[in-house]
PDB file of N, CA, C and O in Angstrom:
ATOM      1  N   UNK A 254     105.952  92.837 124.062  1.00  0.00           N
ATOM      2  CA  UNK A 254     106.170  94.250 124.290  1.00  0.00           C
ATOM      3  C   UNK A 254     106.025  95.056 123.001  1.00  0.00           C
ATOM      4  O   UNK A 254     105.507  96.139 123.015  1.00  0.00           O
ATOM      5  N   UNK A 255     106.481  94.530 121.903  1.00  0.00           N
ATOM      6  CA  UNK A 255     106.413  95.231 120.629  1.00  0.00           C
ATOM      7  C   UNK A 255     105.020  95.236 120.033  1.00  0.00           C
ATOM      8  O   UNK A 255     104.732  95.994 119.127  1.00  0.00           O
ATOM      9  N   UNK A 256     104.134  94.369 120.539  1.00  0.00           N
ATOM     10  CA  UNK A 256     102.787  94.277 119.981  1.00  0.00           C
ATOM     11  C   UNK A 256     101.990  95.554 120.188  1.00  0.00           C
ATOM     12  O   UNK A 256     101.264  95.991 119.311  1.00  0.00           O
ATOM     13  N   UNK A 257     102.113  96.172 121.347  1.00  0.00           N
ATOM     14  CA  UNK A 257     101.322  97.383 121.615  1.00  0.00           C
ATOM     15  C   UNK A 257     101.779  98.545 120.737  1.00  0.00           C
ATOM     16  O   UNK A 257     100.974  99.366 120.313  1.00  0.00           O
ATOM     17  N   UNK A 258     103.064  98.603 120.414  1.00  0.00           N
ATOM     18  CA  UNK A 258     103.567  99.674 119.548  1.00  0.00           C
ATOM     19  C   UNK A 258     103.052  99.487 118.126  1.00  0.00           C
ATOM     20  O   UNK A 258     102.718 100.456 117.448  1.00  0.00           O
ATOM     21  N   UNK A 259     102.976  98.215 117.669  1.00  0.00           N
ATOM     22  CA  UNK A 259     102.471  97.956 116.322  1.00  0.00           C
ATOM     23  C   UNK A 259     100.991  98.255 116.228  1.00  0.00           C
ATOM     24  O   UNK A 259     100.517  98.768 115.221  1.00  0.00           O
ATOM     25  N   UNK A 260     100.220  97.946 117.247  1.00  0.00           N
ATOM     26  CA  UNK A 260      98.784  98.220 117.243  1.00  0.00           C
ATOM     27  C   UNK A 260      98.520  99.716 117.265  1.00  0.00           C
ATOM     28  O   UNK A 260      97.549 100.183 116.688  1.00  0.00           O
ATOM     29  N   UNK A 261      99.360 100.473 117.893  1.00  0.00           N
ATOM     30  CA  UNK A 261      99.179 101.929 117.946  1.00  0.00           C
ATOM     31  C   UNK A 261      99.462 102.559 116.585  1.00  0.00           C
ATOM     32  O   UNK A 261      98.896 103.585 116.250  1.00  0.00           O
ATOM     33  N   UNK A 262     100.324 101.949 115.786  1.00  0.00           N
ATOM     34  CA  UNK A 262     100.673 102.505 114.489  1.00  0.00           C
ATOM     35  C   UNK A 262      99.548 102.322 113.466  1.00  0.00           C
ATOM     36  O   UNK A 262      99.369 103.136 112.592  1.00  0.00           O
ATOM     37  N   UNK A 263      98.787 101.237 113.535  1.00  0.00           N
ATOM     38  CA  UNK A 263      97.770 100.961 112.523  1.00  0.00           C
ATOM     39  C   UNK A 263      96.674 102.011 112.457  1.00  0.00           C
ATOM     40  O   UNK A 263      96.360 102.474 111.377  1.00  0.00           O
ATOM     41  N   UNK A 264      96.087 102.428 113.572  1.00  0.00           N
ATOM     42  CA  UNK A 264      95.055 103.474 113.452  1.00  0.00           C
ATOM     43  C   UNK A 264      95.618 104.776 112.894  1.00  0.00           C
ATOM     44  O   UNK A 264      94.964 105.452 112.115  1.00  0.00           O
ATOM     45  N   UNK A 265      96.834 105.129 113.256  1.00  0.00           N
ATOM     46  CA  UNK A 265      97.417 106.351 112.718  1.00  0.00           C
ATOM     47  C   UNK A 265      97.702 106.209 111.219  1.00  0.00           C
ATOM     48  O   UNK A 265      97.598 107.172 110.475  1.00  0.00           O
ATOM     49  N   UNK A 266      98.027 104.995 110.781  1.00  0.00           N
ATOM     50  CA  UNK A 266      98.246 104.754 109.364  1.00  0.00           C
ATOM     51  C   UNK A 266      96.956 105.000 108.583  1.00  0.00           C
ATOM     52  O   UNK A 266      96.945 105.686 107.563  1.00  0.00           O
ATOM     53  N   UNK A 267      95.857 104.422 109.067  1.00  0.00           N
ATOM     54  CA  UNK A 267      94.591 104.589 108.364  1.00  0.00           C
ATOM     55  C   UNK A 267      94.084 106.020 108.437  1.00  0.00           C
ATOM     56  O   UNK A 267      93.459 106.510 107.504  1.00  0.00           O
ATOM     57  N   UNK A 268      94.375 106.706 109.515  1.00  0.00           N
ATOM     58  CA  UNK A 268      94.018 108.130 109.603  1.00  0.00           C
ATOM     59  C   UNK A 268      94.814 108.924 108.574  1.00  0.00           C
ATOM     60  O   UNK A 268      94.296 109.843 107.948  1.00  0.00           O
ATOM     61  N   UNK A 269      96.072 108.551 108.386  1.00  0.00           N
ATOM     62  CA  UNK A 269      96.907 109.217 107.389  1.00  0.00           C
ATOM     63  C   UNK A 269      96.403 108.964 105.977  1.00  0.00           C
ATOM     64  O   UNK A 269      96.375 109.873 105.148  1.00  0.00           O
ATOM     65  N   UNK A 270      95.982 107.736 105.720  1.00  0.00           N
ATOM     66  CA  UNK A 270      95.438 107.400 104.402  1.00  0.00           C
ATOM     67  C   UNK A 270      94.171 108.199 104.146  1.00  0.00           C
ATOM     68  O   UNK A 270      93.969 108.758 103.066  1.00  0.00           O
ATOM     69  N   UNK A 271      93.308 108.277 105.142  1.00  0.00           N
ATOM     70  CA  UNK A 271      92.066 109.033 105.009  1.00  0.00           C
ATOM     71  C   UNK A 271      92.363 110.516 104.762  1.00  0.00           C
ATOM     72  O   UNK A 271      91.721 111.155 103.914  1.00  0.00           O
ATOM     73  N   UNK A 272      93.338 111.055 105.458  1.00  0.00           N
ATOM     74  CA  UNK A 272      93.704 112.462 105.270  1.00  0.00           C
ATOM     75  C   UNK A 272      94.253 112.703 103.870  1.00  0.00           C
ATOM     76  O   UNK A 272      93.953 113.729 103.249  1.00  0.00           O
ATOM     77  N   UNK A 273      95.046 111.761 103.349  1.00  0.00           N
ATOM     78  CA  UNK A 273      95.596 111.916 102.006  1.00  0.00           C
ATOM     79  C   UNK A 273      94.506 111.828 100.942  1.00  0.00           C
ATOM     80  O   UNK A 273      94.546 112.541  99.948  1.00  0.00           O
ATOM     81  N   UNK A 274      93.509 110.952 101.146  1.00  0.00           N
ATOM     82  CA  UNK A 274      92.415 110.854 100.185  1.00  0.00           C
ATOM     83  C   UNK A 274      91.590 112.132 100.158  1.00  0.00           C
ATOM     84  O   UNK A 274      91.028 112.497  99.130  1.00  0.00           O
ATOM     85  N   UNK A 275      91.520 112.830 101.268  1.00  0.00           N
ATOM     86  CA  UNK A 275      90.785 114.098 101.293  1.00  0.00           C
ATOM     87  C   UNK A 275      91.520 115.178 100.502  1.00  0.00           C
ATOM     88  O   UNK A 275      90.911 116.122 100.012  1.00  0.00           O
ATOM     89  N   UNK A 276      92.839 115.043 100.350  1.00  0.00           N
ATOM     90  CA  UNK A 276      93.635 116.025  99.614  1.00  0.00           C
ATOM     91  C   UNK A 276      93.552 115.830  98.106  1.00  0.00           C
ATOM     92  O   UNK A 276      93.898 116.724  97.340  1.00  0.00           O
ATOM     93  N   UNK A 277      93.097 114.658  97.665  1.00  0.00           N
ATOM     94  CA  UNK A 277      93.048 114.344  96.236  1.00  0.00           C
ATOM     95  C   UNK A 277      91.989 115.214  95.568  1.00  0.00           C
ATOM     96  O   UNK A 277      90.871 115.365  96.063  1.00  0.00           O
ATOM     97  N   UNK A 278      92.353 115.784  94.435  1.00  0.00           N
ATOM     98  CA  UNK A 278      91.402 116.574  93.648  1.00  0.00           C
ATOM     99  C   UNK A 278      90.886 115.662  92.547  1.00  0.00           C
ATOM    100  O   UNK A 278      91.601 115.353  91.587  1.00  0.00           O
ATOM    101  N   UNK A 279      89.644 115.196  92.695  1.00  0.00           N
ATOM    102  CA  UNK A 279      89.058 114.275  91.740  1.00  0.00           C
ATOM    103  C   UNK A 279      88.558 115.044  90.526  1.00  0.00           C
ATOM    104  O   UNK A 279      88.005 116.130  90.655  1.00  0.00           O
ATOM    105  N   UNK A 280      88.724 114.505  89.316  1.00  0.00           N
ATOM    106  CA  UNK A 280      88.275 115.207  88.109  1.00  0.00           C
ATOM    107  C   UNK A 280      86.745 115.219  88.007  1.00  0.00           C
ATOM    108  O   UNK A 280      86.081 114.323  88.523  1.00  0.00           O
ATOM    109  N   UNK A 281      86.228 116.240  87.333  1.00  0.00           N
ATOM    110  CA  UNK A 281      84.778 116.304  87.125  1.00  0.00           C
ATOM    111  C   UNK A 281      84.387 115.359  85.988  1.00  0.00           C
ATOM    112  O   UNK A 281      85.239 114.760  85.332  1.00  0.00           O
ATOM    113  N   UNK A 282      83.093 115.193  85.765  1.00  0.00           N
ATOM    114  CA  UNK A 282      82.612 114.222  84.778  1.00  0.00           C
ATOM    115  C   UNK A 282      83.085 114.554  83.370  1.00  0.00           C
ATOM    116  O   UNK A 282      83.462 113.662  82.610  1.00  0.00           O
ATOM    117  N   UNK A 283      83.080 115.827  83.008  1.00  0.00           N
ATOM    118  CA  UNK A 283      83.478 116.219  81.655  1.00  0.00           C
ATOM    119  C   UNK A 283      84.950 115.885  81.406  1.00  0.00           C
ATOM    120  O   UNK A 283      85.308 115.328  80.368  1.00  0.00           O
ATOM    121  N   UNK A 284      85.798 116.204  82.355  1.00  0.00           N
ATOM    122  CA  UNK A 284      87.222 115.916  82.225  1.00  0.00           C
ATOM    123  C   UNK A 284      87.473 114.410  82.203  1.00  0.00           C
ATOM    124  O   UNK A 284      88.283 113.925  81.414  1.00  0.00           O
ATOM    125  N   UNK A 285      86.771 113.688  83.042  1.00  0.00           N
ATOM    126  CA  UNK A 285      86.919 112.237  83.083  1.00  0.00           C
ATOM    127  C   UNK A 285      86.492 111.610  81.760  1.00  0.00           C
ATOM    128  O   UNK A 285      87.164 110.716  81.244  1.00  0.00           O
ATOM    129  N   UNK A 286      85.405 112.099  81.180  1.00  0.00           N
ATOM    130  CA  UNK A 286      84.926 111.579  79.904  1.00  0.00           C
ATOM    131  C   UNK A 286      85.941 111.841  78.803  1.00  0.00           C
ATOM    132  O   UNK A 286      86.250 110.957  77.994  1.00  0.00           O
ATOM    133  N   UNK A 287      86.488 113.054  78.763  1.00  0.00           N
ATOM    134  CA  UNK A 287      87.463 113.385  77.722  1.00  0.00           C
ATOM    135  C   UNK A 287      88.724 112.535  77.854  1.00  0.00           C
ATOM    136  O   UNK A 287      89.286 112.086  76.854  1.00  0.00           O
ATOM    137  N   UNK A 288      89.165 112.322  79.079  1.00  0.00           N
ATOM    138  CA  UNK A 288      90.354 111.496  79.283  1.00  0.00           C
ATOM    139  C   UNK A 288      90.090 110.045  78.894  1.00  0.00           C
ATOM    140  O   UNK A 288      90.959 109.386  78.319  1.00  0.00           O
ATOM    141  N   UNK A 289      88.889 109.552  79.195  1.00  0.00           N
ATOM    142  CA  UNK A 289      88.538 108.177  78.831  1.00  0.00           C
ATOM    143  C   UNK A 289      88.490 108.020  77.318  1.00  0.00           C
ATOM    144  O   UNK A 289      88.973 107.021  76.767  1.00  0.00           O
ATOM    145  N   UNK A 290      87.918 109.001  76.626  1.00  0.00           N
ATOM    146  CA  UNK A 290      87.860 108.954  75.163  1.00  0.00           C
ATOM    147  C   UNK A 290      89.278 108.995  74.588  1.00  0.00           C
ATOM    148  O   UNK A 290      89.596 108.271  73.640  1.00  0.00           O
ATOM    149  N   UNK A 291      90.138 109.816  75.173  1.00  0.00           N
ATOM    150  CA  UNK A 291      91.523 109.902  74.701  1.00  0.00           C
ATOM    151  C   UNK A 291      92.239 108.562  74.886  1.00  0.00           C
ATOM    152  O   UNK A 291      92.959 108.104  73.990  1.00  0.00           O
ATOM    153  N   UNK A 292      92.036 107.908  76.020  1.00  0.00           N
ATOM    154  CA  UNK A 292      92.686 106.616  76.276  1.00  0.00           C
ATOM    155  C   UNK A 292      92.204 105.570  75.275  1.00  0.00           C
ATOM    156  O   UNK A 292      93.002 104.819  74.706  1.00  0.00           O
ATOM    157  N   UNK A 293      90.888 105.514  75.039  1.00  0.00           N
ATOM    158  CA  UNK A 293      90.343 104.540  74.100  1.00  0.00           C
ATOM    159  C   UNK A 293      90.850 104.830  72.686  1.00  0.00           C
ATOM    160  O   UNK A 293      91.269 103.922  71.960  1.00  0.00           O
ATOM    161  N   UNK A 294      90.857 106.098  72.291  1.00  0.00           N
ATOM    162  CA  UNK A 294      91.322 106.469  70.959  1.00  0.00           C
ATOM    163  C   UNK A 294      92.780 106.129  70.743  1.00  0.00           C
ATOM    164  O   UNK A 294      93.157 105.548  69.707  1.00  0.00           O
ATOM    165  N   UNK A 295      93.610 106.466  71.697  1.00  0.00           N
ATOM    166  CA  UNK A 295      95.040 106.176  71.571  1.00  0.00           C
ATOM    167  C   UNK A 295      95.274 104.667  71.572  1.00  0.00           C
ATOM    168  O   UNK A 295      96.132 104.164  70.829  1.00  0.00           O
ATOM    169  N   UNK A 296      94.503 103.937  72.366  1.00  0.00           N
ATOM    170  CA  UNK A 296      94.641 102.474  72.389  1.00  0.00           C
ATOM    171  C   UNK A 296      94.306 101.873  71.031  1.00  0.00           C
ATOM    172  O   UNK A 296      94.989 100.950  70.556  1.00  0.00           O
ATOM    173  N   UNK A 297      93.273 102.389  70.380  1.00  0.00           N
ATOM    174  CA  UNK A 297      92.901 101.894  69.052  1.00  0.00           C
ATOM    175  C   UNK A 297      93.990 102.211  68.040  1.00  0.00           C
ATOM    176  O   UNK A 297      94.377 101.354  67.232  1.00  0.00           O
ATOM    177  N   UNK A 298      94.503 103.423  68.074  1.00  0.00           N
ATOM    178  CA  UNK A 298      95.558 103.819  67.130  1.00  0.00           C
ATOM    179  C   UNK A 298      96.803 102.962  67.333  1.00  0.00           C
ATOM    180  O   UNK A 298      97.392 102.458  66.357  1.00  0.00           O
ATOM    181  N   UNK A 299      97.210 102.752  68.570  1.00  0.00           N
ATOM    182  CA  UNK A 299      98.395 101.926  68.834  1.00  0.00           C
ATOM    183  C   UNK A 299      98.143 100.481  68.411  1.00  0.00           C
ATOM    184  O   UNK A 299      99.039  99.821  67.857  1.00  0.00           O
ATOM    185  N   UNK A 300      96.929  99.982  68.633  1.00  0.00           N
ATOM    186  CA  UNK A 300      96.591  98.632  68.194  1.00  0.00           C
ATOM    187  C   UNK A 300      96.687  98.475  66.696  1.00  0.00           C
ATOM    188  O   UNK A 300      97.193  97.463  66.195  1.00  0.00           O
ATOM    189  N   UNK A 301      96.215  99.482  65.957  1.00  0.00           N
ATOM    190  CA  UNK A 301      96.306  99.432  64.494  1.00  0.00           C
ATOM    191  C   UNK A 301      97.768  99.474  64.046  1.00  0.00           C
ATOM    192  O   UNK A 301      98.168  98.732  63.139  1.00  0.00           O
ATOM    193  N   UNK A 302      98.562 100.317  64.675  1.00  0.00           N
ATOM    194  CA  UNK A 302      99.989 100.401  64.321  1.00  0.00           C
ATOM    195  C   UNK A 302     100.675  99.059  64.565  1.00  0.00           C
ATOM    196  O   UNK A 302     101.445  98.576  63.730  1.00  0.00           O
ATOM    197  N   UNK A 303     100.385  98.436  65.710  1.00  0.00           N
ATOM    198  CA  UNK A 303     100.994  97.138  66.011  1.00  0.00           C
ATOM    199  C   UNK A 303     100.531  96.086  65.008  1.00  0.00           C
ATOM    200  O   UNK A 303     101.325  95.240  64.565  1.00  0.00           O
ATOM    201  N   UNK A 304      99.256  96.122  64.613  1.00  0.00           N
ATOM    202  CA  UNK A 304      98.740  95.156  63.635  1.00  0.00           C
ATOM    203  C   UNK A 304      99.431  95.329  62.291  1.00  0.00           C
ATOM    204  O   UNK A 304      99.772  94.340  61.632  1.00  0.00           O
ATOM    205  N   UNK A 305      99.647  96.576  61.871  1.00  0.00           N
ATOM    206  CA  UNK A 305     100.327  96.829  60.592  1.00  0.00           C
ATOM    207  C   UNK A 305     101.768  96.338  60.654  1.00  0.00           C
ATOM    208  O   UNK A 305     102.260  95.684  59.717  1.00  0.00           O
ATOM    209  N   UNK A 306     102.452  96.632  61.740  1.00  0.00           N
ATOM    210  CA  UNK A 306     103.836  96.162  61.888  1.00  0.00           C
ATOM    211  C   UNK A 306     103.873  94.638  61.872  1.00  0.00           C
ATOM    212  O   UNK A 306     104.760  94.031  61.259  1.00  0.00           O
ATOM    213  N   UNK A 307     102.909  93.999  62.530  1.00  0.00           N
ATOM    214  CA  UNK A 307     102.844  92.540  62.553  1.00  0.00           C
ATOM    215  C   UNK A 307     102.626  91.979  61.155  1.00  0.00           C
ATOM    216  O   UNK A 307     103.267  90.992  60.770  1.00  0.00           O
ATOM    217  N   UNK A 308     101.734  92.587  60.386  1.00  0.00           N
ATOM    218  CA  UNK A 308     101.477  92.113  59.019  1.00  0.00           C
ATOM    219  C   UNK A 308     102.710  92.276  58.138  1.00  0.00           C
ATOM    220  O   UNK A 308     103.039  91.387  57.348  1.00  0.00           O
ATOM    221  N   UNK A 309     103.397  93.399  58.264  1.00  0.00           N
ATOM    222  CA  UNK A 309     104.610  93.629  57.481  1.00  0.00           C
ATOM    223  C   UNK A 309     105.685  92.610  57.872  1.00  0.00           C
ATOM    224  O   UNK A 309     106.355  92.036  57.002  1.00  0.00           O
ATOM    225  N   UNK A 310     105.854  92.373  59.170  1.00  0.00           N
ATOM    226  CA  UNK A 310     106.851  91.403  59.618  1.00  0.00           C
ATOM    227  C   UNK A 310     106.481  89.999  59.142  1.00  0.00           C
ATOM    228  O   UNK A 310     107.361  89.232  58.716  1.00  0.00           O
ATOM    229  N   UNK A 311     105.204  89.665  59.203  1.00  0.00           N
ATOM    230  CA  UNK A 311     104.758  88.345  58.736  1.00  0.00           C
ATOM    231  C   UNK A 311     105.015  88.196  57.237  1.00  0.00           C
ATOM    232  O   UNK A 311     105.489  87.154  56.786  1.00  0.00           O
ATOM    233  N   UNK A 312     104.706  89.222  56.475  1.00  0.00           N
ATOM    234  CA  UNK A 312     104.966  89.183  55.035  1.00  0.00           C
ATOM    235  C   UNK A 312     106.461  89.026  54.768  1.00  0.00           C
ATOM    236  O   UNK A 312     106.865  88.245  53.907  1.00  0.00           O
ATOM    237  N   UNK A 313     107.280  89.752  55.516  1.00  0.00           N
ATOM    238  CA  UNK A 313     108.724  89.668  55.338  1.00  0.00           C
ATOM    239  C   UNK A 313     109.274  88.288  55.666  1.00  0.00           C
ATOM    240  O   UNK A 313     110.105  87.744  54.929  1.00  0.00           O
ATOM    241  N   UNK A 314     108.803  87.703  56.740  1.00  0.00           N
ATOM    242  CA  UNK A 314     109.270  86.361  57.122  1.00  0.00           C
ATOM    243  C   UNK A 314     108.811  85.337  56.087  1.00  0.00           C
ATOM    244  O   UNK A 314     109.573  84.458  55.686  1.00  0.00           O
ATOM    245  N   UNK A 315     107.565  85.441  55.627  1.00  0.00           N
ATOM    246  CA  UNK A 315     107.071  84.513  54.607  1.00  0.00           C
ATOM    247  C   UNK A 315     107.860  84.652  53.316  1.00  0.00           C
ATOM    248  O   UNK A 315     108.154  83.659  52.630  1.00  0.00           O
ATOM    249  N   UNK A 316     108.206  85.873  52.966  1.00  0.00           N
ATOM    250  CA  UNK A 316     108.989  86.103  51.734  1.00  0.00           C
ATOM    251  C   UNK A 316     110.386  85.479  51.878  1.00  0.00           C
ATOM    252  O   UNK A 316     110.875  84.827  50.951  1.00  0.00           O
ATOM    253  N   UNK A 317     111.010  85.685  53.040  1.00  0.00           N
ATOM    254  CA  UNK A 317     112.360  85.158  53.243  1.00  0.00           C
ATOM    255  C   UNK A 317     112.363  83.628  53.299  1.00  0.00           C
ATOM    256  O   UNK A 317     113.321  82.993  52.833  1.00  0.00           O
ATOM    257  N   UNK A 318     111.340  83.035  53.858  1.00  0.00           N
ATOM    258  CA  UNK A 318     111.308  81.571  53.950  1.00  0.00           C
ATOM    259  C   UNK A 318     110.938  80.910  52.627  1.00  0.00           C
ATOM    260  O   UNK A 318     111.183  79.715  52.438  1.00  0.00           O
ATOM    261  N   UNK A 319     110.326  81.673  51.710  1.00  0.00           N
ATOM    262  CA  UNK A 319     109.950  81.103  50.414  1.00  0.00           C
ATOM    263  C   UNK A 319     111.114  81.127  49.423  1.00  0.00           C
ATOM    264  O   UNK A 319     110.987  80.542  48.343  1.00  0.00           O
ATOM    265  N   UNK A 320     112.192  81.769  49.744  1.00  0.00           N
ATOM    266  CA  UNK A 320     113.338  81.847  48.809  1.00  0.00           C
ATOM    267  C   UNK A 320     114.064  80.546  48.713  1.00  0.00           C
ATOM    268  O   UNK A 320     114.230  79.726  49.440  1.00  0.00           O
TER     269      UNK A 320
END
């Protein structure tokens, strides 16, 4: 008995998903490019910061273990 109610819900679910995707405002190419460049740039900067912190921590541990 519950099977027919579940089958009726699935098409309405996918219709709802389709309706929500139509509401999405997709960015234009220029905006997408700028955001991608920003993500790559910030990722590089954060990677460099983490590498510097790692080198400092490694130097500190090596110094402490050599005492």
